[in-house]
Coordinates of C-alpha atoms and ligand atoms in Angstrom, one line a residue:
Chain B
M1 CA -14.5 -20.7 -30.8
Q2 CA -15.8 -22.8 -27.9
T3 CA -18.6 -21.2 -25.9
Q4 CA -16.7 -22.0 -22.7
T5 CA -14.0 -19.6 -24.1
L6 CA -16.5 -16.7 -24.2
E7 CA -18.1 -17.5 -20.8
G8 CA -16.9 -17.3 -17.3
G9 CA -15.5 -13.8 -17.2
F10 CA -16.6 -11.2 -14.7
T11 CA -20.2 -10.3 -15.3
A12 CA -19.8 -7.0 -13.5
P13 CA -16.1 -6.4 -14.2
A14 CA -15.4 -3.2 -12.2
E15 CA -17.1 -4.3 -9.0
Q16 CA -16.0 -8.0 -9.2
A17 CA -12.4 -7.0 -10.0
A18 CA -12.5 -4.6 -7.0
H19 CA -13.6 -7.3 -4.7
A20 CA -11.2 -9.8 -6.1
F21 CA -8.3 -7.4 -5.8
R22 CA -9.1 -6.8 -2.1
S23 CA -8.8 -10.5 -1.5
V24 CA -5.5 -10.6 -3.3
M25 CA -4.2 -7.5 -1.5
E26 CA -5.3 -8.8 1.9
A27 CA -3.6 -12.1 1.1
M28 CA -0.4 -10.5 0.0
A29 CA -0.4 -8.0 2.9
R30 CA -1.0 -10.7 5.5
P31 CA 1.0 -13.7 4.4
G32 CA -0.6 -17.0 5.5
T33 CA -4.2 -15.7 5.7
I34 CA -6.7 -17.5 3.4
H35 CA -9.3 -15.5 1.5
D36 CA -12.3 -16.3 -0.7
I37 CA -12.2 -14.9 -4.2
A38 CA -15.1 -15.1 -6.6
G39 CA -16.5 -14.0 -9.9
A40 CA -14.7 -16.2 -12.4
E41 CA -16.0 -19.5 -13.9
P42 CA -13.0 -20.6 -16.1
P43 CA -12.7 -23.9 -17.9
A44 CA -11.1 -26.9 -16.3
P45 CA -8.4 -27.4 -15.2
L46 CA -8.2 -23.8 -14.1
S47 CA -9.5 -23.1 -10.6
R48 CA -12.1 -20.3 -10.0
A49 CA -9.6 -18.6 -7.8
A50 CA -6.8 -18.6 -10.4
G51 CA -9.3 -17.4 -13.0
A52 CA -10.3 -14.5 -10.8
V53 CA -6.7 -13.6 -10.1
L54 CA -6.0 -13.5 -13.9
L55 CA -9.0 -11.4 -14.6
T56 CA -8.0 -9.0 -11.9
L57 CA -4.3 -8.5 -12.6
C58 CA -3.6 -9.6 -16.2
D59 CA -4.0 -7.8 -19.5
T60 CA -2.2 -6.9 -22.7
D61 CA 0.7 -5.4 -20.6
T62 CA 1.4 -8.6 -18.6
P63 CA 3.2 -11.4 -20.4
L64 CA 1.9 -14.7 -18.9
Y65 CA 3.6 -18.1 -18.7
L66 CA 1.3 -21.1 -18.6
A67 CA 3.1 -24.1 -17.1
G68 CA 2.5 -27.8 -17.6
A69 CA -1.1 -29.0 -17.7
L70 CA -2.5 -25.5 -17.6
D71 CA -0.8 -24.8 -21.0
C72 CA -3.8 -26.4 -22.8
E73 CA -6.1 -25.1 -25.5
A74 CA -9.0 -24.4 -23.2
V75 CA -7.0 -22.3 -20.8
R76 CA -5.0 -20.5 -23.5
A77 CA -8.2 -19.6 -25.4
W78 CA -10.0 -18.4 -22.2
V79 CA -7.0 -16.4 -21.0
S80 CA -6.5 -14.7 -24.3
F81 CA -10.1 -13.8 -24.8
H82 CA -10.7 -12.5 -21.3
T83 CA -7.4 -10.8 -20.5
G84 CA -5.4 -10.4 -23.8
A85 CA -2.3 -11.3 -21.9
P86 CA 0.5 -12.4 -24.3
L87 CA 1.7 -15.9 -23.6
T88 CA 5.4 -16.3 -23.1
G89 CA 8.1 -18.4 -21.4
P90 CA 9.2 -18.2 -17.8
Q91 CA 12.2 -15.9 -18.5
S92 CA 10.1 -13.0 -19.8
C93 CA 6.8 -13.4 -17.9
M94 CA 5.3 -11.0 -15.3
F95 CA 2.9 -13.8 -14.2
A96 CA 3.2 -17.5 -14.3
L97 CA 0.4 -20.0 -13.7
G98 CA 0.7 -23.7 -13.0
N99 CA 0.9 -26.5 -10.5
W100 CA 4.0 -26.4 -8.2
D101 CA 5.9 -29.1 -9.9
A102 CA 5.2 -27.7 -13.4
L103 CA 6.5 -24.2 -12.4
A104 CA 9.9 -25.5 -11.4
P105 CA 12.8 -24.5 -11.7
L106 CA 12.3 -21.2 -9.9
D107 CA 15.6 -19.7 -11.2
A108 CA 14.0 -19.4 -14.6
Y109 CA 11.9 -16.4 -13.6
P110 CA 12.8 -12.7 -13.4
V111 CA 13.5 -11.7 -9.7
G112 CA 13.9 -8.0 -10.4
T113 CA 17.0 -5.9 -10.3
S114 CA 18.6 -4.2 -7.4
E115 CA 17.3 -0.8 -8.6
Y116 CA 13.9 -2.2 -9.7
P117 CA 13.1 -5.1 -7.5
D118 CA 9.4 -4.8 -8.6
R119 CA 10.4 -6.1 -12.0
S120 CA 9.9 -9.6 -10.8
A121 CA 7.5 -12.4 -11.6
T122 CA 4.4 -13.3 -9.6
L123 CA 3.7 -17.0 -9.6
I124 CA 0.1 -18.2 -9.3
V125 CA 0.4 -21.7 -7.9
E126 CA -2.6 -24.0 -8.3
T127 CA -2.7 -26.1 -5.1
P128 CA -4.9 -29.1 -4.2
E129 CA -5.6 -27.6 -0.8
L130 CA -4.8 -24.6 1.3
A131 CA -4.7 -24.6 5.1
A132 CA -3.4 -22.3 7.8
E133 CA -1.0 -25.1 9.1
G134 CA 2.4 -26.5 8.2
V135 CA 5.3 -24.2 7.6
T136 CA 5.8 -21.3 10.0
L137 CA 6.0 -17.8 8.5
K138 CA 7.3 -14.6 10.0
G139 CA 7.9 -11.1 8.7
P140 CA 6.0 -8.0 7.5
G141 CA 2.2 -8.5 7.5
I142 CA 2.4 -11.1 10.3
K143 CA 1.7 -10.2 13.9
D144 CA 3.7 -12.9 15.6
S145 CA 3.8 -15.9 13.3
A146 CA 1.5 -17.5 10.8
A147 CA 1.3 -21.0 9.3
L148 CA 0.6 -22.1 5.7
S149 CA 0.5 -25.4 3.9
L150 CA 3.3 -24.7 1.4
P151 CA 4.2 -27.3 -1.3
E152 CA 7.8 -27.3 0.1
T153 CA 10.1 -25.2 2.3
A154 CA 13.6 -24.9 0.8
A155 CA 12.6 -23.1 -2.4
F156 CA 10.8 -20.4 -0.4
Q157 CA 13.7 -20.0 2.0
A158 CA 16.0 -19.5 -1.0
N159 CA 13.6 -17.0 -2.5
A160 CA 13.4 -15.0 0.8
A161 CA 17.2 -14.9 0.9
L162 CA 17.2 -12.9 -2.3
F163 CA 15.2 -10.0 -0.7
P164 CA 14.7 -7.3 -1.8
L165 CA 14.8 -9.3 -5.1
G166 CA 12.7 -12.4 -5.5
L167 CA 9.4 -13.9 -6.6
D168 CA 6.0 -13.4 -5.1
F169 CA 3.5 -16.3 -4.9
I170 CA -0.2 -16.4 -4.9
F171 CA -1.6 -19.9 -4.0
T172 CA -5.0 -20.7 -5.5
S173 CA -7.3 -23.6 -4.5
G174 CA -10.9 -23.9 -5.6
A175 CA -12.3 -20.5 -4.7
R176 CA -9.7 -19.5 -2.1
I177 CA -6.3 -17.8 -2.2
A178 CA -3.3 -17.2 0.0
A179 CA 0.0 -15.5 -0.8
L180 CA 3.6 -15.4 0.1
P181 CA 5.7 -12.4 -0.8
R182 CA 9.5 -12.5 -0.9
S183 CA 9.6 -10.5 2.3
T184 CA 8.3 -13.5 4.3
E185 CA 10.7 -15.5 6.4
V186 CA 9.9 -19.2 6.0
L187 CA 11.0 -21.3 9.0
Chain P
M1 CA -14.9 -9.1 -21.3
T2 CA -12.7 -6.6 -19.6
G3 CA -15.0 -3.6 -19.1
D4 CA -13.3 -0.5 -20.3
S5 CA -16.7 1.1 -20.6
Y6 CA -17.1 0.9 -16.8
N7 CA -16.1 3.9 -14.8
F8 CA -16.5 2.6 -11.2
A9 CA -14.2 4.7 -9.1
Y10 CA -13.5 7.0 -12.1
L11 CA -10.4 5.1 -13.4
D12 CA -10.7 2.7 -16.3
E13 CA -10.1 -1.0 -15.6
Q14 CA -6.7 -1.2 -17.3
T15 CA -5.4 1.7 -15.2
K16 CA -6.7 0.2 -12.0
R17 CA -5.0 -3.1 -12.9
M18 CA -1.7 -1.3 -13.4
I19 CA -2.1 0.4 -10.0
R20 CA -3.2 -2.8 -8.3
R21 CA -0.1 -4.6 -9.6
A22 CA 2.1 -1.8 -8.3
I23 CA 0.4 -2.0 -4.9
L24 CA 1.1 -5.7 -4.7
K25 CA 4.8 -5.2 -5.5
G26 CA 4.9 -2.4 -3.0
L27 CA 3.5 -4.7 -0.3
A28 CA 6.0 -7.4 -1.3
V29 CA 9.0 -5.0 -0.9
P30 CA 7.9 -2.7 2.0
G31 CA 9.2 0.8 1.8
Y32 CA 10.5 0.5 -1.8
Q33 CA 9.0 3.0 -4.3
V34 CA 7.3 1.3 -7.2
P35 CA 7.0 3.4 -10.4
F36 CA 3.6 3.6 -11.9
A37 CA 2.0 5.5 -14.8
S38 CA 0.0 8.2 -13.0
R39 CA -3.2 9.3 -14.7
E40 CA -4.7 12.8 -15.0
M41 CA -7.4 13.1 -12.4
P42 CA -10.2 15.7 -12.4
M43 CA -8.4 17.7 -9.6
P44 CA -5.1 19.6 -9.3
Y45 CA -1.9 17.7 -8.3
G46 CA -1.7 19.5 -4.9
W47 CA -5.0 17.8 -4.1
G48 CA -3.5 14.4 -3.7
T49 CA -4.0 12.7 -7.1
G50 CA -1.6 9.9 -6.1
G51 CA -3.7 9.1 -3.0
V52 CA -6.9 9.4 -5.1
Q53 CA -5.6 6.9 -7.6
V54 CA -4.6 4.4 -4.9
S55 CA -8.0 4.8 -3.3
A56 CA -9.7 4.3 -6.7
A57 CA -7.8 1.0 -7.1
V58 CA -8.7 -0.4 -3.6
L59 CA -12.3 0.8 -3.0
T60 CA -15.2 -1.6 -3.3
P61 CA -18.9 -0.4 -3.2
E62 CA -19.2 -1.8 0.3
D63 CA -16.4 0.4 1.8
R64 CA -16.9 3.2 4.2
F65 CA -14.6 6.0 3.2
K66 CA -13.1 8.8 5.2
V67 CA -10.8 11.6 4.1
I68 CA -8.7 13.8 6.3
D69 CA -6.7 16.8 5.4
Q70 CA -4.2 17.7 8.2
G71 CA -6.5 15.9 10.5
A72 CA -9.8 17.6 9.5
D73 CA -12.7 16.0 7.7
D74 CA -14.2 19.3 6.6
T75 CA -11.7 21.1 4.5
T76 CA -12.5 21.8 0.8
N77 CA -9.9 19.2 -0.2
A78 CA -11.3 16.4 2.1
V79 CA -14.9 17.2 1.2
S80 CA -14.3 17.1 -2.5
I81 CA -12.4 13.8 -2.5
R82 CA -15.0 12.2 -0.3
S83 CA -17.8 13.3 -2.5
F84 CA -15.8 12.3 -5.6
F85 CA -15.8 8.6 -4.5
Q86 CA -19.3 8.8 -3.1
R87 CA -20.4 9.7 -6.6
T88 CA -18.1 7.5 -8.7
A89 CA -17.8 4.4 -6.5
G90 CA -21.1 4.6 -4.6
V91 CA -19.2 4.2 -1.3
E92 CA -20.6 5.3 2.1
T93 CA -18.6 8.0 3.7
T94 CA -17.9 8.7 7.4
T95 CA -15.9 11.0 9.5
A96 CA -15.5 8.5 12.3
T97 CA -12.1 6.8 12.2
E98 CA -13.3 3.6 13.8
E99 CA -16.1 3.2 11.3
A100 CA -14.0 3.8 8.2
T101 CA -12.6 0.8 6.2
V102 CA -10.6 3.0 3.9
I103 CA -9.1 6.4 5.0
Q104 CA -7.3 8.7 2.7
T105 CA -5.1 11.2 4.5
R106 CA -3.1 14.2 3.8
H107 CA -0.4 14.9 6.4
R108 CA -1.7 13.1 9.5
I109 CA -2.3 9.7 11.0
P110 CA -5.6 9.5 13.0
E111 CA -5.2 9.5 16.8
A112 CA -7.6 6.6 17.2
P113 CA -5.7 3.3 16.8
L114 CA -6.3 1.7 13.5
G115 CA -7.4 -1.9 13.2
E116 CA -7.0 -4.9 10.9
G117 CA -10.0 -4.2 8.8
Q118 CA -8.6 -0.8 7.7
I119 CA -6.6 0.7 4.9
L120 CA -4.8 4.0 5.3
V121 CA -4.0 5.8 2.0
Y122 CA -1.5 8.6 2.2
Q123 CA -1.2 11.5 -0.3
V124 CA 2.5 12.0 -0.9
P125 CA 4.0 15.1 -2.6
I126 CA 7.7 14.0 -2.6
P127 CA 8.1 10.2 -2.2
E128 CA 11.9 10.2 -2.4
P129 CA 13.5 10.8 1.1
L130 CA 16.9 11.3 -0.5
R131 CA 15.7 13.9 -3.1
F132 CA 16.9 17.0 -1.2
L133 CA 20.4 15.4 -0.9
E134 CA 20.5 14.2 -4.5
P135 CA 18.3 15.5 -7.2
R136 CA 19.0 12.8 -9.8
E137 CA 16.6 9.9 -9.8
S138 CA 19.3 7.6 -11.3
E139 CA 21.5 8.3 -8.2
T140 CA 18.9 8.0 -5.5
R141 CA 17.8 4.7 -7.0
K142 CA 21.4 3.5 -6.8
M143 CA 21.7 4.7 -3.2
H144 CA 18.6 2.7 -2.2
S145 CA 19.9 -0.4 -4.0
L146 CA 23.2 -0.2 -2.2
E147 CA 21.6 0.9 1.1
E148 CA 23.8 3.9 0.9
Y149 CA 22.1 6.0 3.5
G150 CA 25.1 7.7 5.1
L151 CA 24.3 11.1 3.6
M152 CA 20.9 11.0 5.2
H153 CA 22.5 10.5 8.6
V154 CA 25.0 13.3 7.9
K155 CA 22.1 15.7 7.1
L156 CA 20.3 14.8 10.4
Y157 CA 23.5 15.2 12.3
E158 CA 24.2 18.6 10.9
D159 CA 20.8 19.5 12.4
I160 CA 22.0 18.5 15.7
S161 CA 25.3 20.4 15.6
R162 CA 23.4 23.5 14.4
H163 CA 20.3 23.4 16.6
G164 CA 21.2 21.0 19.3
H165 CA 18.5 18.7 18.2
I166 CA 17.1 17.2 14.9
A167 CA 15.1 20.1 13.5
T168 CA 13.2 18.0 10.9
S169 CA 9.7 17.9 12.3
Y170 CA 7.6 16.8 9.3
A171 CA 8.3 14.0 6.7
Y172 CA 10.8 12.7 9.2
P173 CA 12.5 9.8 7.4
V174 CA 12.0 6.2 8.6
K175 CA 13.7 2.9 8.0
V176 CA 11.4 0.0 7.0
E177 CA 12.3 -3.5 8.2
A178 CA 15.9 -2.4 8.5
R179 CA 16.2 -2.1 4.7
Y180 CA 14.6 0.9 2.9
V181 CA 14.7 4.5 4.0
M182 CA 11.2 5.8 3.3
D183 CA 9.5 9.2 3.4
P184 CA 6.3 8.9 5.5
S185 CA 4.8 11.9 3.7
P186 CA 4.6 15.2 5.5
I187 CA 3.1 13.9 8.7
P188 CA 4.4 15.5 11.9
K189 CA 7.1 13.4 13.5
F190 CA 4.6 13.0 16.4
D191 CA 2.8 10.5 14.1
N192 CA 5.9 8.4 13.2
P193 CA 5.5 5.8 16.0
K194 CA 2.0 5.0 14.6
L195 CA 3.6 3.8 11.4
N196 CA 5.3 1.0 13.3
D197 CA 3.6 -2.4 14.0
C198 CA 0.3 -1.0 12.7
P199 CA -2.5 -3.5 12.2
A200 CA -3.9 -1.7 9.2
I201 CA -2.5 -1.7 5.6
Q202 CA -0.7 1.5 4.8
L203 CA -0.4 2.6 1.1
F204 CA 1.3 5.7 -0.2
G205 CA 0.6 7.4 -3.5
A206 CA 2.6 10.1 -5.2
G207 CA 0.8 11.3 -8.3
R208 CA 3.1 13.9 -9.8
E209 CA 6.2 11.8 -9.0
Q210 CA 4.4 8.5 -10.1
R211 CA 5.4 6.3 -7.2
I212 CA 3.5 3.9 -5.0
Y213 CA 4.9 2.3 -1.8
A214 CA 3.4 0.4 1.0
L215 CA 3.7 -0.9 4.6
P216 CA 2.0 -4.2 5.2
P217 CA 0.4 -4.6 8.7
Y218 CA 2.8 -5.2 11.6
T219 CA 5.8 -3.9 9.7
R220 CA 8.8 -2.7 11.7
V221 CA 9.2 1.0 11.0
T222 CA 11.9 3.0 12.9
S223 CA 12.6 6.7 12.7
L224 CA 16.2 7.5 11.9
D225 CA 18.2 8.7 14.9
F226 CA 21.4 8.5 16.8
E227 CA 22.4 6.9 20.1
D228 CA 23.2 10.2 21.7
H229 CA 20.1 11.9 20.2
P230 CA 17.3 9.4 20.2
F231 CA 14.2 10.1 18.2
E232 CA 11.4 12.0 20.0
A233 CA 7.8 12.2 18.9
T234 CA 7.2 15.8 20.0
K235 CA 4.1 17.9 20.1
A236 CA 3.1 21.2 21.6
D237 CA 3.3 20.9 25.4
H238 CA -0.3 21.7 26.1
P239 CA -3.6 19.8 26.5
C240 CA -6.3 20.4 23.9
G241 CA -8.2 23.5 24.7
L242 CA -11.5 22.0 23.6
C243 CA -11.4 18.3 24.8
G244 CA -8.5 18.4 27.2
A245 CA -6.6 15.5 25.5
G246 CA -3.0 15.4 26.6
D247 CA -2.0 12.7 24.0
S248 CA -3.1 14.2 20.7
Y249 CA -1.2 16.3 18.1
L250 CA -2.3 20.0 18.4
D251 CA -2.7 22.9 16.1
E252 CA -2.3 26.4 17.4
V253 CA -5.3 28.4 16.2
I254 CA -6.2 32.1 16.4
V255 CA -9.6 32.4 18.1
D256 CA -10.4 36.1 18.1
D257 CA -9.5 39.5 16.5
A258 CA -7.3 40.3 19.5
G259 CA -4.9 37.6 18.4
G260 CA -6.0 35.2 21.2
R261 CA -4.7 31.7 20.6
M262 CA -5.5 28.2 21.7
F263 CA -4.2 24.7 21.1
V264 CA -6.7 22.2 19.7
C265 CA -6.5 18.7 18.4
S266 CA -5.6 18.6 14.7
D267 CA -7.7 15.4 14.4
T268 CA -11.2 16.8 14.5
D269 CA -13.0 13.5 14.8
Y270 CA -10.9 12.6 17.8
C271 CA -11.6 15.9 19.4
E272 CA -15.3 15.8 18.7
S273 CA -15.8 12.3 19.9
R274 CA -14.0 13.2 23.2
Q275 CA -16.2 16.2 23.6
R276 CA -19.3 14.0 23.0
Q277 CA -17.9 11.9 25.9
S278 CA -18.0 15.1 28.0
H279 CA -14.3 15.7 28.1
R280 CA -13.7 19.4 28.3
G281 CA -10.6 21.5 27.9
K282 CA -9.9 24.9 29.5
D283 CA -11.1 26.9 26.5
A284 CA -14.3 24.9 25.9
A285 CA -17.4 27.0 25.8
Ligands
LIG301 ZN1 -9.3 18.0 21.4

């Protein structure tokens, strides 16, 4: 086993997971806001932000789909060692991780059922950069309107149209995150 | 490694992850009740184990934690939950609403306006607003999925024909973003308008019933009503006897053996801070 597999987890798991979760929760509760998230030092090509999100939310109960370039030996080994999340395909995952293009098509993922809309996938999207500019967002969590640099518009509009079903997105870039729940209207 | 040996905020890390995932789904679908696997807590169910588990999942060591029980910081329930997290999570505690970053509450929303840096965690006994109309979980779930809320309106309207007004004064049902009907927990309906467009994150935990639901900041929350009987956020028609506040929710308390009564703010922090600013009511010593 590579040493990089064993390293890079939370060194103080409870406290670091608590802080990381607050960043994720603030991001999800206030779509368009960008937050720092720290504590993970995962192997390339995984970002520190995506590493921290995985350590905070994933475990043996959460099937994970690794898409495209992130489905590599270094990431697979690190994720398995630190979270125990079983790796799976898009149809049966609770979390998916990849670059935007690699995660497509979005209709492959579970969007929940009308009685259990929570049984839907959360997509962790590795993004080159995150900025509070670009597409206009409205909806719960947003005072008037917000803006976020989304990789595209149409897919998120289609997802919001499924509400209360739909996917939820966490965007990761370096050591920063933002999020877009299905409840957000994308203009 | 995932640290199951750690006991920060009492719960093990796997349980906190499960609760955290439920909170995120709750925020993504405002007003929808997310099932979660509630854990035994070292306190009885009536003490708000749902709220306690949600607090355990969101607290960081840097938080300042406040607990209110029907508006008061000093009941046995509030004191014991506060000291529980002081001990297990190392958080600072406070009774001042403005200073708190996380507030766990049973049956009230503080009078002082909440801000963006705050999280309000409600203890919820019965999360299902349709439960008293339909006891079967399979049916209420279907009703929510189909937005079949007609029965709810019928029940409220029966109130009007019987009493001339809607008699429900606690746990008054609300509609969230024009989609889900939600139980706001047994807060007085006086507090309902504070649910709407609130800058803080509002999280609801029901331990025995194993449900978590949420309101992101600035969510549209309306109390169910009728055109000819609009919702009214009523309170006792008095000012507070101690601080003179005319805008706060009041409890009627017995003050002497002769059965003398007075109305005082239910929110003790609000009342005391007004008294510190030299506001006086007619019964103040
Ligand atoms: Zn008062």
